[in-house]
Amino acid sequence: MPRTKKEIKEKKVKTTKKIKVNKTPKDGVGKTRVRQASQAAEQTSPLLVKSAGEKKRPSARQASKRSPLKVEKKKEGLEKTVADQKEKEEVKEKGIKEKSFIKEKSFIKEKSYFEAVGRRKNAIARVRLAPGEGNLIVNDLSGWDYFKDQLLARQILNKPFLILGRKDSFNTIVKVGGGGKTAQMGAVAHAIARALEKFNPDFRKTLKKEGLLTRDSRMKESKKYGLLGARAKKPSPKR
C-alpha cells in the first residue's frame, strides 16, 4: 500500500492512463467496429439462426381467420346471396308480366266505349261513343231537342257517320259548353270524328280527306277602337 504523497499521485496517473486507453476515439472508428462485431455475433448465434425448412407459425388470430370452417361458411353465404338475387329477379319479372296482363284485360274491358274532345271557336265538346242504335244525347237532353235548328244539326252531326257508312250504328253521349249553338255543333262533329278514329284507325284516311279531324282555327276577330266592329267604320259626318 502506498503511503507517501508521491506514490499516491503515481497510482492516480496510472489509472487515468488505463481509462483513456479503454475509451473509443473521437473519429468514430470504434463505433463501426462495435456494430460489425454485434452483427457478426447475431449471425453466428445458434438461437437466431433458423433452418431453411422451418416456416413461421401463424398466430392464433390468423389461424382462426384461415380456418376451413369459416371459409366454407363464407362460400355458403355467397351462394345464398346469389340464389336470393336470382329469386328476386324472377319474382320481379313474373310480377311485371302479371301486371301487364291485368292492364291488357282492364284495357279491353274499358274499351267498350271511346272518348274524345272536340273544339270549335270557344265551344268544347266531350263525346263518349259506343256501339248502339244511333241515339244522341246532348247535356242530358235529346240531341234534336237541344239544337233547335234540326236540319243544320243533322247535317253537321251525321256527317262523320254518313262518310263511313255507319249511320245509326253508334250511341253518342255529349257534354258541350261555351260558344253558340253552331259552334257547339262543330265541336261535337269534331269530337265524333276523333272518337271514330280511336274506334278504328283505318277510318283516319277518309275522315282526314273530308277535314273532320282538323280543328277549325277560325275565330271571331276582335273589335278595334275607333271603329264599330272588327272592320266596320263609322259613317263620316261631313256629307
PDB file of C-alpha atoms in Angstrom:
ATOM      1  CA  MET A   1       0.000   0.000   0.000  1.00  0.00           C
ATOM      2  CA  PRO A   2       1.412   3.464  -0.954  1.00  0.00           C
ATOM      3  CA  ARG A   3       1.815   5.751   1.958  1.00  0.00           C
ATOM      4  CA  THR A   4       3.735   8.770   0.666  1.00  0.00           C
ATOM      5  CA  LYS A   5       2.173  11.530  -1.425  1.00  0.00           C
ATOM      6  CA  LYS A   6       4.381  10.758  -4.459  1.00  0.00           C
ATOM      7  CA  GLU A   7       3.255   7.134  -4.511  1.00  0.00           C
ATOM      8  CA  ILE A   8      -0.435   8.155  -4.344  1.00  0.00           C
ATOM      9  CA  LYS A   9      -0.014  10.591  -7.317  1.00  0.00           C
ATOM     10  CA  GLU A  10       1.769   7.962  -9.415  1.00  0.00           C
ATOM     11  CA  LYS A  11      -1.066   5.484  -8.792  1.00  0.00           C
ATOM     12  CA  LYS A  12      -3.691   8.043  -9.898  1.00  0.00           C
ATOM     13  CA  VAL A  13      -1.793   8.768 -13.134  1.00  0.00           C
ATOM     14  CA  LYS A  14      -1.627   5.040 -13.965  1.00  0.00           C
ATOM     15  CA  THR A  15      -5.403   4.559 -13.510  1.00  0.00           C
ATOM     16  CA  THR A  16      -6.235   7.586 -15.703  1.00  0.00           C
ATOM     17  CA  LYS A  17      -3.973   6.276 -18.477  1.00  0.00           C
ATOM     18  CA  LYS A  18      -5.689   2.901 -18.397  1.00  0.00           C
ATOM     19  CA  ILE A  19      -9.124   4.520 -18.660  1.00  0.00           C
ATOM     20  CA  LYS A  20      -8.025   6.666 -21.652  1.00  0.00           C
ATOM     21  CA  VAL A  21      -6.768   3.617 -23.474  1.00  0.00           C
ATOM     22  CA  ASN A  22     -10.051   1.789 -22.999  1.00  0.00           C
ATOM     23  CA  LYS A  23     -12.158   4.739 -24.336  1.00  0.00           C
ATOM     24  CA  THR A  24     -13.090   4.815 -28.023  1.00  0.00           C
ATOM     25  CA  PRO A  25     -11.516   7.527 -30.177  1.00  0.00           C
ATOM     26  CA  LYS A  26     -13.474  10.525 -31.344  1.00  0.00           C
ATOM     27  CA  ASP A  27     -13.099   9.618 -35.024  1.00  0.00           C
ATOM     28  CA  GLY A  28     -15.986   7.085 -34.844  1.00  0.00           C
ATOM     29  CA  VAL A  29     -13.857   4.103 -35.880  1.00  0.00           C
ATOM     30  CA  GLY A  30     -14.582   2.320 -32.652  1.00  0.00           C
ATOM     31  CA  LYS A  31     -18.325   2.622 -33.095  1.00  0.00           C
ATOM     32  CA  THR A  32     -18.264   0.961 -36.523  1.00  0.00           C
ATOM     33  CA  ARG A  33     -16.145  -1.854 -35.128  1.00  0.00           C
ATOM     34  CA  VAL A  34     -18.642  -2.409 -32.329  1.00  0.00           C
ATOM     35  CA  ARG A  35     -21.515  -2.554 -34.816  1.00  0.00           C
ATOM     36  CA  GLN A  36     -19.705  -5.028 -37.048  1.00  0.00           C
ATOM     37  CA  ALA A  37     -18.949  -7.215 -34.066  1.00  0.00           C
ATOM     38  CA  SER A  38     -22.581  -7.191 -32.903  1.00  0.00           C
ATOM     39  CA  GLN A  39     -23.823  -8.114 -36.408  1.00  0.00           C
ATOM     40  CA  ALA A  40     -21.358 -10.988 -36.645  1.00  0.00           C
ATOM     41  CA  ALA A  41     -22.447 -12.245 -33.234  1.00  0.00           C
ATOM     42  CA  GLU A  42     -26.087 -12.170 -34.278  1.00  0.00           C
ATOM     43  CA  GLN A  43     -25.354 -14.109 -37.469  1.00  0.00           C
ATOM     44  CA  THR A  44     -23.279 -16.757 -35.704  1.00  0.00           C
ATOM     45  CA  SER A  45     -25.541 -17.121 -32.634  1.00  0.00           C
ATOM     46  CA  PRO A  46     -27.330 -20.503 -32.661  1.00  0.00           C
ATOM     47  CA  LEU A  47     -30.529 -19.042 -31.206  1.00  0.00           C
ATOM     48  CA  LEU A  48     -31.067 -16.595 -34.071  1.00  0.00           C
ATOM     49  CA  VAL A  49     -30.026 -18.937 -36.887  1.00  0.00           C
ATOM     50  CA  LYS A  50     -33.092 -20.674 -38.415  1.00  0.00           C
ATOM     51  CA  SER A  51     -33.148 -23.714 -40.551  1.00  0.00           C
ATOM     52  CA  ALA A  52     -34.235 -23.351 -44.199  1.00  0.00           C
ATOM     53  CA  GLY A  53     -37.081 -25.867 -43.855  1.00  0.00           C
ATOM     54  CA  GLU A  54     -38.727 -24.107 -40.877  1.00  0.00           C
ATOM     55  CA  LYS A  55     -41.671 -21.740 -41.508  1.00  0.00           C
ATOM     56  CA  LYS A  56     -43.259 -19.070 -39.371  1.00  0.00           C
ATOM     57  CA  ARG A  57     -46.039 -20.359 -37.251  1.00  0.00           C
ATOM     58  CA  PRO A  58     -49.271 -18.323 -37.727  1.00  0.00           C
ATOM     59  CA  SER A  59     -50.688 -16.505 -34.761  1.00  0.00           C
ATOM     60  CA  ALA A  60     -53.954 -17.519 -33.084  1.00  0.00           C
ATOM     61  CA  ARG A  61     -55.901 -14.790 -34.905  1.00  0.00           C
ATOM     62  CA  GLN A  62     -54.503 -15.772 -38.307  1.00  0.00           C
ATOM     63  CA  ALA A  63     -55.288 -19.419 -37.635  1.00  0.00           C
ATOM     64  CA  SER A  64     -58.870 -18.550 -36.691  1.00  0.00           C
ATOM     65  CA  LYS A  65     -59.249 -16.422 -39.821  1.00  0.00           C
ATOM     66  CA  ARG A  66     -57.925 -19.134 -42.130  1.00  0.00           C
ATOM     67  CA  SER A  67     -59.868 -21.957 -40.561  1.00  0.00           C
ATOM     68  CA  PRO A  68     -61.630 -24.191 -43.166  1.00  0.00           C
ATOM     69  CA  LEU A  69     -64.971 -23.928 -41.344  1.00  0.00           C
ATOM     70  CA  LYS A  70     -65.048 -20.174 -41.756  1.00  0.00           C
ATOM     71  CA  VAL A  71     -64.072 -20.412 -45.423  1.00  0.00           C
ATOM     72  CA  GLU A  72     -66.902 -22.878 -46.053  1.00  0.00           C
ATOM     73  CA  LYS A  73     -69.375 -20.623 -44.248  1.00  0.00           C
ATOM     74  CA  LYS A  74     -68.330 -17.672 -46.396  1.00  0.00           C
ATOM     75  CA  LYS A  75     -68.816 -19.710 -49.579  1.00  0.00           C
ATOM     76  CA  GLU A  76     -72.259 -20.841 -48.415  1.00  0.00           C
ATOM     77  CA  GLY A  77     -73.217 -17.238 -47.630  1.00  0.00           C
ATOM     78  CA  LEU A  78     -72.156 -16.057 -51.091  1.00  0.00           C
ATOM     79  CA  GLU A  79     -74.100 -18.871 -52.762  1.00  0.00           C
ATOM     80  CA  LYS A  80     -77.204 -17.976 -50.738  1.00  0.00           C
ATOM     81  CA  THR A  81     -76.987 -14.300 -51.688  1.00  0.00           C
ATOM     82  CA  VAL A  82     -76.641 -15.182 -55.387  1.00  0.00           C
ATOM     83  CA  ALA A  83     -79.640 -17.535 -55.170  1.00  0.00           C
ATOM     84  CA  ASP A  84     -81.711 -14.888 -53.359  1.00  0.00           C
ATOM     85  CA  GLN A  85     -80.900 -12.307 -56.045  1.00  0.00           C
ATOM     86  CA  LYS A  86     -81.950 -14.714 -58.800  1.00  0.00           C
ATOM     87  CA  GLU A  87     -85.225 -15.457 -56.996  1.00  0.00           C
ATOM     88  CA  LYS A  88     -85.935 -11.735 -56.573  1.00  0.00           C
ATOM     89  CA  GLU A  89     -85.305 -11.090 -60.276  1.00  0.00           C
ATOM     90  CA  GLU A  90     -87.618 -13.959 -61.244  1.00  0.00           C
ATOM     91  CA  VAL A  91     -90.352 -12.650 -58.921  1.00  0.00           C
ATOM     92  CA  LYS A  92     -89.993  -9.163 -60.405  1.00  0.00           C
ATOM     93  CA  GLU A  93     -90.275 -10.499 -63.952  1.00  0.00           C
ATOM     94  CA  LYS A  94     -93.354 -12.526 -63.018  1.00  0.00           C
ATOM     95  CA  GLY A  95     -94.921  -9.512 -61.316  1.00  0.00           C
ATOM     96  CA  ILE A  96     -94.299  -7.301 -64.348  1.00  0.00           C
ATOM     97  CA  LYS A  97     -95.840  -9.896 -66.667  1.00  0.00           C
ATOM     98  CA  GLU A  98     -98.874 -10.283 -64.397  1.00  0.00           C
ATOM     99  CA  LYS A  99     -99.323  -6.514 -64.161  1.00  0.00           C
ATOM    100  CA  SER A 100     -99.096  -6.098 -67.938  1.00  0.00           C
ATOM    101  CA  PHE A 101    -101.620  -8.913 -68.394  1.00  0.00           C
ATOM    102  CA  ILE A 102    -104.000  -7.254 -65.899  1.00  0.00           C
ATOM    103  CA  LYS A 103    -103.598  -3.908 -67.683  1.00  0.00           C
ATOM    104  CA  GLU A 104    -104.384  -5.504 -71.038  1.00  0.00           C
ATOM    105  CA  LYS A 105    -107.504  -7.125 -69.582  1.00  0.00           C
ATOM    106  CA  SER A 106    -108.696  -3.882 -67.990  1.00  0.00           C
ATOM    107  CA  PHE A 107    -107.953  -2.036 -71.253  1.00  0.00           C
ATOM    108  CA  ILE A 108    -110.135  -4.493 -73.167  1.00  0.00           C
ATOM    109  CA  LYS A 109    -112.935  -4.085 -70.640  1.00  0.00           C
ATOM    110  CA  GLU A 110    -112.753  -0.286 -70.645  1.00  0.00           C
ATOM    111  CA  LYS A 111    -112.761  -0.069 -74.442  1.00  0.00           C
ATOM    112  CA  SER A 112    -116.474  -0.841 -74.679  1.00  0.00           C
ATOM    113  CA  TYR A 113    -116.714   2.915 -75.408  1.00  0.00           C
ATOM    114  CA  PHE A 114    -114.381   5.548 -76.876  1.00  0.00           C
ATOM    115  CA  GLU A 115    -113.949   9.116 -75.645  1.00  0.00           C
ATOM    116  CA  ALA A 116    -112.711  12.207 -77.465  1.00  0.00           C
ATOM    117  CA  VAL A 117    -112.690  16.006 -77.200  1.00  0.00           C
ATOM    118  CA  GLY A 118    -113.613  18.428 -79.998  1.00  0.00           C
ATOM    119  CA  ARG A 119    -113.363  22.227 -80.295  1.00  0.00           C
ATOM    120  CA  ARG A 120    -114.793  24.970 -82.486  1.00  0.00           C
ATOM    121  CA  LYS A 121    -114.422  28.694 -81.730  1.00  0.00           C
ATOM    122  CA  ASN A 122    -114.986  28.931 -77.935  1.00  0.00           C
ATOM    123  CA  ALA A 123    -117.061  25.719 -77.685  1.00  0.00           C
ATOM    124  CA  ILE A 124    -115.657  22.497 -76.192  1.00  0.00           C
ATOM    125  CA  ALA A 125    -117.424  19.127 -76.574  1.00  0.00           C
ATOM    126  CA  ARG A 126    -116.655  15.848 -74.802  1.00  0.00           C
ATOM    127  CA  VAL A 127    -118.074  12.803 -76.575  1.00  0.00           C
ATOM    128  CA  ARG A 128    -118.442   9.183 -75.449  1.00  0.00           C
ATOM    129  CA  LEU A 129    -119.147   6.890 -78.391  1.00  0.00           C
ATOM    130  CA  ALA A 130    -120.304   3.258 -78.081  1.00  0.00           C
ATOM    131  CA  PRO A 131    -121.849   0.710 -80.484  1.00  0.00           C
ATOM    132  CA  GLY A 132    -125.652   1.063 -80.470  1.00  0.00           C
ATOM    133  CA  GLU A 133    -128.766   2.170 -82.357  1.00  0.00           C
ATOM    134  CA  GLY A 134    -127.806   5.746 -83.269  1.00  0.00           C
ATOM    135  CA  ASN A 135    -129.133   7.613 -80.206  1.00  0.00           C
ATOM    136  CA  LEU A 136    -127.785  11.117 -79.474  1.00  0.00           C
ATOM    137  CA  ILE A 137    -127.874  12.706 -76.002  1.00  0.00           C
ATOM    138  CA  VAL A 138    -126.509  16.230 -75.503  1.00  0.00           C
ATOM    139  CA  ASN A 139    -126.307  17.670 -71.964  1.00  0.00           C
ATOM    140  CA  ASP A 140    -128.885  15.122 -70.669  1.00  0.00           C
ATOM    141  CA  LEU A 141    -131.321  16.036 -73.478  1.00  0.00           C
ATOM    142  CA  SER A 142    -132.125  14.555 -76.862  1.00  0.00           C
ATOM    143  CA  GLY A 143    -129.731  15.988 -79.432  1.00  0.00           C
ATOM    144  CA  TRP A 144    -132.521  17.118 -81.736  1.00  0.00           C
ATOM    145  CA  ASP A 145    -134.285  18.903 -78.881  1.00  0.00           C
ATOM    146  CA  TYR A 146    -131.132  20.631 -77.678  1.00  0.00           C
ATOM    147  CA  PHE A 147    -130.233  22.045 -81.117  1.00  0.00           C
ATOM    148  CA  LYS A 148    -133.240  23.993 -82.344  1.00  0.00           C
ATOM    149  CA  ASP A 149    -132.109  24.136 -85.979  1.00  0.00           C
ATOM    150  CA  GLN A 150    -132.582  20.417 -86.554  1.00  0.00           C
ATOM    151  CA  LEU A 151    -131.771  20.443 -90.282  1.00  0.00           C
ATOM    152  CA  LEU A 152    -128.373  22.061 -89.722  1.00  0.00           C
ATOM    153  CA  ALA A 153    -127.723  19.843 -86.699  1.00  0.00           C
ATOM    154  CA  ARG A 154    -128.486  16.665 -88.655  1.00  0.00           C
ATOM    155  CA  GLN A 155    -126.246  17.819 -91.498  1.00  0.00           C
ATOM    156  CA  ILE A 156    -123.251  18.587 -89.260  1.00  0.00           C
ATOM    157  CA  LEU A 157    -123.551  15.827 -86.651  1.00  0.00           C
ATOM    158  CA  ASN A 158    -124.351  12.949 -89.018  1.00  0.00           C
ATOM    159  CA  LYS A 159    -121.599  13.837 -91.497  1.00  0.00           C
ATOM    160  CA  PRO A 160    -118.832  11.618 -89.921  1.00  0.00           C
ATOM    161  CA  PHE A 161    -121.194   8.613 -89.796  1.00  0.00           C
ATOM    162  CA  LEU A 162    -122.500   9.110 -93.358  1.00  0.00           C
ATOM    163  CA  ILE A 163    -118.988   9.320 -94.845  1.00  0.00           C
ATOM    164  CA  LEU A 164    -118.038   5.987 -93.234  1.00  0.00           C
ATOM    165  CA  GLY A 165    -121.417   4.365 -93.937  1.00  0.00           C
ATOM    166  CA  ARG A 166    -122.034   3.839 -90.197  1.00  0.00           C
ATOM    167  CA  LYS A 167    -125.234   5.783 -89.662  1.00  0.00           C
ATOM    168  CA  ASP A 168    -127.430   4.547 -86.746  1.00  0.00           C
ATOM    169  CA  SER A 169    -124.660   2.185 -85.562  1.00  0.00           C
ATOM    170  CA  PHE A 170    -123.302   4.199 -82.586  1.00  0.00           C
ATOM    171  CA  ASN A 171    -124.810   5.778 -79.479  1.00  0.00           C
ATOM    172  CA  THR A 172    -123.251   9.141 -78.591  1.00  0.00           C
ATOM    173  CA  ILE A 173    -123.350  10.931 -75.239  1.00  0.00           C
ATOM    174  CA  VAL A 174    -122.178  14.555 -75.388  1.00  0.00           C
ATOM    175  CA  LYS A 175    -121.250  17.204 -72.804  1.00  0.00           C
ATOM    176  CA  VAL A 176    -120.788  20.552 -74.515  1.00  0.00           C
ATOM    177  CA  GLY A 177    -120.334  24.127 -73.329  1.00  0.00           C
ATOM    178  CA  GLY A 178    -119.150  27.557 -74.441  1.00  0.00           C
ATOM    179  CA  GLY A 179    -119.834  29.452 -77.637  1.00  0.00           C
ATOM    180  CA  GLY A 180    -123.088  29.468 -79.588  1.00  0.00           C
ATOM    181  CA  LYS A 181    -125.180  26.610 -80.929  1.00  0.00           C
ATOM    182  CA  THR A 182    -123.483  26.447 -84.332  1.00  0.00           C
ATOM    183  CA  ALA A 183    -120.035  26.446 -82.710  1.00  0.00           C
ATOM    184  CA  GLN A 184    -121.196  23.663 -80.386  1.00  0.00           C
ATOM    185  CA  MET A 185    -122.381  21.633 -83.391  1.00  0.00           C
ATOM    186  CA  GLY A 186    -118.938  21.951 -84.999  1.00  0.00           C
ATOM    187  CA  ALA A 187    -117.231  20.935 -81.721  1.00  0.00           C
ATOM    188  CA  VAL A 188    -119.465  17.847 -81.404  1.00  0.00           C
ATOM    189  CA  ALA A 189    -118.747  16.797 -85.012  1.00  0.00           C
ATOM    190  CA  HIS A 190    -115.000  17.213 -84.408  1.00  0.00           C
ATOM    191  CA  ALA A 191    -115.185  15.065 -81.248  1.00  0.00           C
ATOM    192  CA  ILE A 192    -117.248  12.349 -83.001  1.00  0.00           C
ATOM    193  CA  ALA A 193    -114.668  12.117 -85.808  1.00  0.00           C
ATOM    194  CA  ARG A 194    -111.837  11.743 -83.286  1.00  0.00           C
ATOM    195  CA  ALA A 195    -113.725   9.042 -81.370  1.00  0.00           C
ATOM    196  CA  LEU A 196    -114.371   7.113 -84.605  1.00  0.00           C
ATOM    197  CA  GLU A 197    -110.642   7.233 -85.365  1.00  0.00           C
ATOM    198  CA  LYS A 198    -109.950   5.675 -81.949  1.00  0.00           C
ATOM    199  CA  PHE A 199    -112.588   3.017 -82.609  1.00  0.00           C
ATOM    200  CA  ASN A 200    -110.916   2.016 -85.873  1.00  0.00           C
ATOM    201  CA  PRO A 201    -107.631   3.613 -87.056  1.00  0.00           C
ATOM    202  CA  ASP A 202    -108.490   2.627 -90.652  1.00  0.00           C
ATOM    203  CA  PHE A 203    -111.139   5.391 -90.665  1.00  0.00           C
ATOM    204  CA  ARG A 204    -108.412   8.036 -90.418  1.00  0.00           C
ATOM    205  CA  LYS A 205    -107.796   8.465 -94.163  1.00  0.00           C
ATOM    206  CA  THR A 206    -111.431   9.035 -95.119  1.00  0.00           C
ATOM    207  CA  LEU A 207    -112.040  11.385 -92.181  1.00  0.00           C
ATOM    208  CA  LYS A 208    -108.834  13.308 -92.903  1.00  0.00           C
ATOM    209  CA  LYS A 209    -109.781  13.849 -96.549  1.00  0.00           C
ATOM    210  CA  GLU A 210    -113.063  15.479 -95.508  1.00  0.00           C
ATOM    211  CA  GLY A 211    -111.238  17.680 -92.963  1.00  0.00           C
ATOM    212  CA  LEU A 212    -113.178  16.385 -89.966  1.00  0.00           C
ATOM    213  CA  LEU A 213    -110.102  15.593 -87.855  1.00  0.00           C
ATOM    214  CA  THR A 214    -108.550  19.073 -88.160  1.00  0.00           C
ATOM    215  CA  ARG A 215    -109.540  21.662 -85.598  1.00  0.00           C
ATOM    216  CA  ASP A 216    -111.107  24.705 -87.313  1.00  0.00           C
ATOM    217  CA  SER A 217    -108.819  27.557 -86.284  1.00  0.00           C
ATOM    218  CA  ARG A 218    -111.161  30.332 -87.413  1.00  0.00           C
ATOM    219  CA  MET A 219    -112.163  32.612 -84.524  1.00  0.00           C
ATOM    220  CA  LYS A 220    -114.133  35.832 -84.173  1.00  0.00           C
ATOM    221  CA  GLU A 221    -111.932  38.824 -84.865  1.00  0.00           C
ATOM    222  CA  SER A 222    -111.726  41.345 -82.052  1.00  0.00           C
ATOM    223  CA  LYS A 223    -113.257  44.804 -82.301  1.00  0.00           C
ATOM    224  CA  LYS A 224    -110.936  47.752 -82.943  1.00  0.00           C
ATOM    225  CA  TYR A 225    -111.140  51.023 -81.036  1.00  0.00           C
ATOM    226  CA  GLY A 226    -112.444  53.934 -83.125  1.00  0.00           C
ATOM    227  CA  LEU A 227    -114.490  51.530 -85.276  1.00  0.00           C
ATOM    228  CA  LEU A 228    -117.940  49.998 -84.978  1.00  0.00           C
ATOM    229  CA  GLY A 229    -116.579  46.444 -85.131  1.00  0.00           C
ATOM    230  CA  ALA A 230    -113.594  44.465 -86.323  1.00  0.00           C
ATOM    231  CA  ARG A 231    -113.706  46.114 -89.769  1.00  0.00           C
ATOM    232  CA  ALA A 232    -116.856  48.283 -89.891  1.00  0.00           C
ATOM    233  CA  LYS A 233    -116.213  52.016 -89.795  1.00  0.00           C
ATOM    234  CA  LYS A 234    -118.374  54.885 -88.620  1.00  0.00           C
ATOM    235  CA  PRO A 235    -120.023  56.998 -91.348  1.00  0.00           C
ATOM    236  CA  SER A 236    -118.300  60.342 -91.831  1.00  0.00           C
ATOM    237  CA  PRO A 237    -120.427  63.361 -90.589  1.00  0.00           C
ATOM    238  CA  LYS A 238    -119.282  65.681 -93.396  1.00  0.00           C
ATOM    239  CA  ARG A 239    -121.929  64.937 -96.032  1.00  0.00           C
TER     240      ARG A 239
END
